[in-house]
Short mmCIF file of C-alpha atoms in Angstrom, two decimals:
data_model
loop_
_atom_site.label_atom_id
_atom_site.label_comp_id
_atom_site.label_asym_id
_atom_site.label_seq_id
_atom_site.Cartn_x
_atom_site.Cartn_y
_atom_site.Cartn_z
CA UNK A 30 11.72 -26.18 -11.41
CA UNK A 31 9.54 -26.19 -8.22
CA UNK A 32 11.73 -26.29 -4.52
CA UNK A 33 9.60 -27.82 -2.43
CA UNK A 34 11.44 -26.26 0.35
CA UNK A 35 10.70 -22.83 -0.27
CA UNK A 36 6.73 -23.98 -1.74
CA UNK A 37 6.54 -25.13 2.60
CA UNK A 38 7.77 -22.01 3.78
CA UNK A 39 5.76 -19.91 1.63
CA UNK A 40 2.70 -21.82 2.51
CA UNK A 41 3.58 -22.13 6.37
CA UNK A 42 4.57 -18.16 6.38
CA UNK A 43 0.57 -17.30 4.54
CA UNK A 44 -1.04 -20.09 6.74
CA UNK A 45 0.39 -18.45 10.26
CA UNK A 46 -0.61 -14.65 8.55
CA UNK A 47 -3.75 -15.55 7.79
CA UNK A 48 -4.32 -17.50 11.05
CA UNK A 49 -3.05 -14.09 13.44
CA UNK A 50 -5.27 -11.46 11.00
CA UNK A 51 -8.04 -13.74 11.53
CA UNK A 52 -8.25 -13.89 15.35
CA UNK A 53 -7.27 -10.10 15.46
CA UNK A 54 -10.38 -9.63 13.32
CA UNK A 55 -12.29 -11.46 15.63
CA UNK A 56 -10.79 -9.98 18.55
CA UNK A 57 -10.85 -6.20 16.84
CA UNK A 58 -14.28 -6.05 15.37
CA UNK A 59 -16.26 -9.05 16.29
CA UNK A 60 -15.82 -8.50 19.75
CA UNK A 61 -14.99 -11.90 20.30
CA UNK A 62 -14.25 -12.14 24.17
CA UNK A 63 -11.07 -14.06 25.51
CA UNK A 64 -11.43 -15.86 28.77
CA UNK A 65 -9.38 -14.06 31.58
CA UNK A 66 -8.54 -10.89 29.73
CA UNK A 67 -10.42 -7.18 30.02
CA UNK A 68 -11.57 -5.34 26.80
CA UNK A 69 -8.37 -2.99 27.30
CA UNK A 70 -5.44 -6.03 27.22
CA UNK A 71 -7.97 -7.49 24.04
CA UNK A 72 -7.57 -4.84 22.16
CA UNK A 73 -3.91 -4.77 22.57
CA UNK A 74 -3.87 -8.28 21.77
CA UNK A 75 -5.78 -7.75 18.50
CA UNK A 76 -3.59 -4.91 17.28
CA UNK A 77 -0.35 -7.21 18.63
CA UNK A 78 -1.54 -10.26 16.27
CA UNK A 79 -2.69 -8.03 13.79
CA UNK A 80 1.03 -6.14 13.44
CA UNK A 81 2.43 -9.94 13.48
CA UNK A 82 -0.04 -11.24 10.78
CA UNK A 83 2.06 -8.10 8.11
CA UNK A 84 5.46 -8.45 9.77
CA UNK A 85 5.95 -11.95 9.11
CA UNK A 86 5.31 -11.74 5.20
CA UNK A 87 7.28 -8.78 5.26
CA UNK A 88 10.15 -10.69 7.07
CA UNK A 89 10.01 -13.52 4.46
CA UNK A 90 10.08 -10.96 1.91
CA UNK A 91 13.84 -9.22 3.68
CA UNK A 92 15.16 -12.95 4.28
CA UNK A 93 14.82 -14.25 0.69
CA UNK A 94 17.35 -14.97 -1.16
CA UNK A 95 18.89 -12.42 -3.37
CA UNK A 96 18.04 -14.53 -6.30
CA UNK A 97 14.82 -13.80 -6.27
CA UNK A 98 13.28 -11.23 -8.10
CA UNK A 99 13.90 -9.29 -11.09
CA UNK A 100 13.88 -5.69 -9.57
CA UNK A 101 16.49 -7.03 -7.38
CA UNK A 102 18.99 -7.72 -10.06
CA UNK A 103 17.82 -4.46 -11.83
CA UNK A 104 17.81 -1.86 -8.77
CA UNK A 105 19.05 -3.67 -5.17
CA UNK A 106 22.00 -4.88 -5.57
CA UNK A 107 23.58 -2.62 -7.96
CA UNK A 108 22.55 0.56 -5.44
CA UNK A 109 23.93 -1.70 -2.56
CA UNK A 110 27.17 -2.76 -4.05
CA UNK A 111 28.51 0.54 -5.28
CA UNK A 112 26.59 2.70 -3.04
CA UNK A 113 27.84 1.72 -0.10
CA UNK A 114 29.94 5.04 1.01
CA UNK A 115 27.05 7.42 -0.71
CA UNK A 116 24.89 7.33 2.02
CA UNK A 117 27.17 10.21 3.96
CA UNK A 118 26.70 13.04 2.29
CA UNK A 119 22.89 13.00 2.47
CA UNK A 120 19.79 11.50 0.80
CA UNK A 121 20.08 13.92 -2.15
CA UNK A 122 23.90 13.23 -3.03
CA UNK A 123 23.16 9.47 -2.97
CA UNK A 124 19.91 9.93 -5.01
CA UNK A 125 21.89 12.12 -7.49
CA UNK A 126 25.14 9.65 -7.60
CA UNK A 127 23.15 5.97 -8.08
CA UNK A 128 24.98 3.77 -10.20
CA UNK A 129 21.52 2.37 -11.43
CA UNK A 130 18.84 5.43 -11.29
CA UNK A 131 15.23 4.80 -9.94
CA UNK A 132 12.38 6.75 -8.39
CA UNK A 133 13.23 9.21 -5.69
CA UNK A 134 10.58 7.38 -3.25
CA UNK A 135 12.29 3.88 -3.98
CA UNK A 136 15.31 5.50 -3.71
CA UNK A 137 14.73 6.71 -0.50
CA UNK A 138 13.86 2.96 0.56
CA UNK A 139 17.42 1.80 -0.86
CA UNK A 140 19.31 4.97 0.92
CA UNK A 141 17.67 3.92 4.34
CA UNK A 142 19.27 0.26 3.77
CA UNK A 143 21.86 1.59 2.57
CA UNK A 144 22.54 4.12 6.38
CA UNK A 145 22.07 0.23 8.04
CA UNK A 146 24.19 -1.68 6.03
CA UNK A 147 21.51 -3.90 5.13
CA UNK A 148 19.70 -4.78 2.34
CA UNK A 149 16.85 -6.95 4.40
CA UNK A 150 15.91 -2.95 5.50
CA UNK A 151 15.10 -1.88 2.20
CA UNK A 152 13.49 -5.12 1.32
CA UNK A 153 11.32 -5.48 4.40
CA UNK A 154 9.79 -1.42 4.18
CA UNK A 155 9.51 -1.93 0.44
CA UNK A 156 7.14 -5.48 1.52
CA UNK A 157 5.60 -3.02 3.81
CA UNK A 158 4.24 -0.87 1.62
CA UNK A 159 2.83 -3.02 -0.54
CA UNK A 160 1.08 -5.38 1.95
CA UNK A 161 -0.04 -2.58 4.63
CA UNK A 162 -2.54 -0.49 2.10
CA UNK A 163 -4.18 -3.31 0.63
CA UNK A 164 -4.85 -4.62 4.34
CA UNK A 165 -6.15 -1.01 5.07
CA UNK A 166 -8.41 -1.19 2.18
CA UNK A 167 -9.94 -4.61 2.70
CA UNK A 168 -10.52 -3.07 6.52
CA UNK A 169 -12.43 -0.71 5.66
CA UNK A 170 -14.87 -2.90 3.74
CA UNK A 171 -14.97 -5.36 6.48
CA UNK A 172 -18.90 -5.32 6.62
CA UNK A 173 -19.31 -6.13 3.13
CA UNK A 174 -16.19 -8.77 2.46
CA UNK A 175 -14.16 -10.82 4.19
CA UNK A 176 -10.95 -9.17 5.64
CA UNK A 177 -8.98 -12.89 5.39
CA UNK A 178 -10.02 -14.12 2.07
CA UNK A 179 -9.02 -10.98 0.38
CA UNK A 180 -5.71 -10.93 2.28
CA UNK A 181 -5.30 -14.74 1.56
CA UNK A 182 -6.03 -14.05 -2.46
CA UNK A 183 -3.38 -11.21 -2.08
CA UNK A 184 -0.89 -13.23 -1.02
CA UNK A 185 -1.53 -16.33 -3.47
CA UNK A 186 -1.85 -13.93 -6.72
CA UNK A 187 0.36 -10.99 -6.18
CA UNK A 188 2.92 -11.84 -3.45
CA UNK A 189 5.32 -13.87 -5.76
CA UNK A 190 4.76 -11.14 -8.07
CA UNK A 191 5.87 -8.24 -5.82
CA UNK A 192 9.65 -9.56 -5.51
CA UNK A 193 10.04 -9.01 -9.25
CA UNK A 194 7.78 -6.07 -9.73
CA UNK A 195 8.27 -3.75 -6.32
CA UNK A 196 8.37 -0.48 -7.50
CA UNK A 197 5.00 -1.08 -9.16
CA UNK A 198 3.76 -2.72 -6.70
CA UNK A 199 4.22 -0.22 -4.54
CA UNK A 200 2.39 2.47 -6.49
CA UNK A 201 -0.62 0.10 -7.28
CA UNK A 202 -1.38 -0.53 -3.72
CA UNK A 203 -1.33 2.96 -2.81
CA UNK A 204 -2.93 3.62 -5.46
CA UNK A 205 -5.83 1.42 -4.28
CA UNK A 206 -6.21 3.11 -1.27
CA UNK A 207 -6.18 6.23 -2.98
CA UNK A 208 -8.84 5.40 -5.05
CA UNK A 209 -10.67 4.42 -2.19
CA UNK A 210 -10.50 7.66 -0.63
CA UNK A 211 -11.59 9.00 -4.19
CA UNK A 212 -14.50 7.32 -4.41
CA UNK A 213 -15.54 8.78 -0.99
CA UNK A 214 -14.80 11.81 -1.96
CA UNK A 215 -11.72 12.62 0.36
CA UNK A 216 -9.51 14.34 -1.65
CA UNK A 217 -7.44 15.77 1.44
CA UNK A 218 -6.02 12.36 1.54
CA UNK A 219 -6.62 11.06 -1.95
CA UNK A 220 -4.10 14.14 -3.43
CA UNK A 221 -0.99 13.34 -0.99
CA UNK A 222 -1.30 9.75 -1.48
CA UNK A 223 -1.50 10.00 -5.54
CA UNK A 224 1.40 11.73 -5.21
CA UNK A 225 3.54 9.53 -2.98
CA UNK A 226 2.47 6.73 -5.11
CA UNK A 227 3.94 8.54 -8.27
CA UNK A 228 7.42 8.98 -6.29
CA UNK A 229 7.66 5.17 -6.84
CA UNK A 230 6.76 4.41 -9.93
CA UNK A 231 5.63 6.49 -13.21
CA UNK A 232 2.24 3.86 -13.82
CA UNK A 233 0.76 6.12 -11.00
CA UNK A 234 -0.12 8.24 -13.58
CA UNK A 235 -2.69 6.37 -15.17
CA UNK A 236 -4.84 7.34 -11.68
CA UNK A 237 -5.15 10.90 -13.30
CA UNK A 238 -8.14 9.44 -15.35
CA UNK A 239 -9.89 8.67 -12.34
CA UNK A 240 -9.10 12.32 -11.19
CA UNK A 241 -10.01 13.79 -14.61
CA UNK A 242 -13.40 11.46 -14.90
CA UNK A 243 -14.14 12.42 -10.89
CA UNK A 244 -13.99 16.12 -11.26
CA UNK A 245 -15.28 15.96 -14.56
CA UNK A 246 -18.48 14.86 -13.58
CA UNK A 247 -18.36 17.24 -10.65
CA UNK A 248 -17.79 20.25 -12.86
CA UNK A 249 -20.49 19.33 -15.63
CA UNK A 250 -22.84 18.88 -12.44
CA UNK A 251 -21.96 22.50 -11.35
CA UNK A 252 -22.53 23.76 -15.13
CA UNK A 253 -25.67 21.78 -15.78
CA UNK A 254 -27.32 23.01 -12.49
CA UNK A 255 -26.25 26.80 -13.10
CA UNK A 256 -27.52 26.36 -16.74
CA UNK A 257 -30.72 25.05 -15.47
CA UNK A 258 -31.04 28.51 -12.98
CA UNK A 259 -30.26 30.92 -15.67
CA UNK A 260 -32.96 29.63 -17.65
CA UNK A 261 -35.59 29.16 -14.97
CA UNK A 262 -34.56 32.96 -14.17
CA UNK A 263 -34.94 34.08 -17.59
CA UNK A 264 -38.04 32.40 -18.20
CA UNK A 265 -39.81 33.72 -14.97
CA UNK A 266 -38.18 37.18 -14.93
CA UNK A 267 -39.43 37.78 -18.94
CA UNK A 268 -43.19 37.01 -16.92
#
């Protein structure tokens, strides 16, 4: 059954978001000039619209009823309800005494809720981190894509889908990053970030095969150029 209610705030919550990363974009990278206001004060007004365009999903997200979502059932409210006096003897007593066990990284999200009493915490940096590395991705292709389509498509196809799935959707959007940074090559920041992603979910593994096809092909490189320099030694050194 469809509530219209929540279909209009959904809606009105990705029509303002879209709206603010829009004219941040502009203001950001298209150098869009606003009337009365210096290239200094624009910038901060980009970044301020910009950090408004993520909270506000991620504030939906920490408001919603407890209803919805399956991981919430599953992993929220049973570390919330009988976790509550955990939280004082450390991160690593309340990781090692959860009535329902999870990964450490998503258990770190719960135990930070769980040191302010409030759930909306946990549910607000969990929204986060899903929403803030696919942004950071799409940024970085800006020249080739549009920044608010692909944010827009994000939040018609996999936003729903995040309250039920968060621990996965965690790891694939840092896993997309990550692979960006494999593609270019970066592995200073690819490595961390594969790892961070695994804290939250075990599917992070399946990025290995990127890893293992990546320096694969770098290593059979290496080989087939050294092959190629033995023999072009041994044929001009029998001469």
């Amino acid at each position: 059954m469809i509530h219209i209610q929540s279909v209009i705030i959904y809606l009105a919550v990705f029509s303002v978001s879209i709206f603010l990363l829009y004219f941040s974009q502009c203001i950001l990278y298209k150098y869009r000039k606003v009337k009365g206001i210096n290239n200094y004060n624009r910038r901060i007004l980009g970044y301020f619209c910009l950090g408004l365009s993520i909270t506000i999903p991620c504030l939906l997200a920490a408001l919603r009823s407890m209803n919805v979502g399956d991981d919430v059932d599953a992993y929220i409210e049973p570390n919330f309800i009988f976790s509550s006096g955990l939280t004082d003897n450390g991160f690593i007593y309340f990781f090692e005494n959860m009535p329902k066990e999870t990964e450490f990284g998503f258990s770190f999200l719960l135990y930070i809720g769980n040191l302010f009493k409030s759930v909306g915490v946990s549910l607000f940096l969990i929204q986060l981190l899903i929403i803030l590395p696919v942004y950071i991705v799409l940024n970085k292709y800006r020249y080739c894509l549009s920044v608010t389509l692909g944010m827009a498509t994000f939040y018609f196809l996999c936003y729903n889908f995040s309250f039920s799935g968060m621990r996965g959707s965690i790891a694939m959007s840092l896993l997309l990053l990550d692979f960006y940074y494999l593609q270019h090559h970066d592995y200073k920041r690819a490595i961390p970030l594969f790892l961070f992603a695994a804290l939250f979910h075990n599917s992070a593994i399946l990025m290995m095969v990127f890893y293992i096809n990546d320096i694969g092909f770098k290593v059979f490189q290496i080989m087939g150029r050294n092959i190629c320099d033995l023999c072009f030694y041994i044929v001009f050194d029998s001469r």
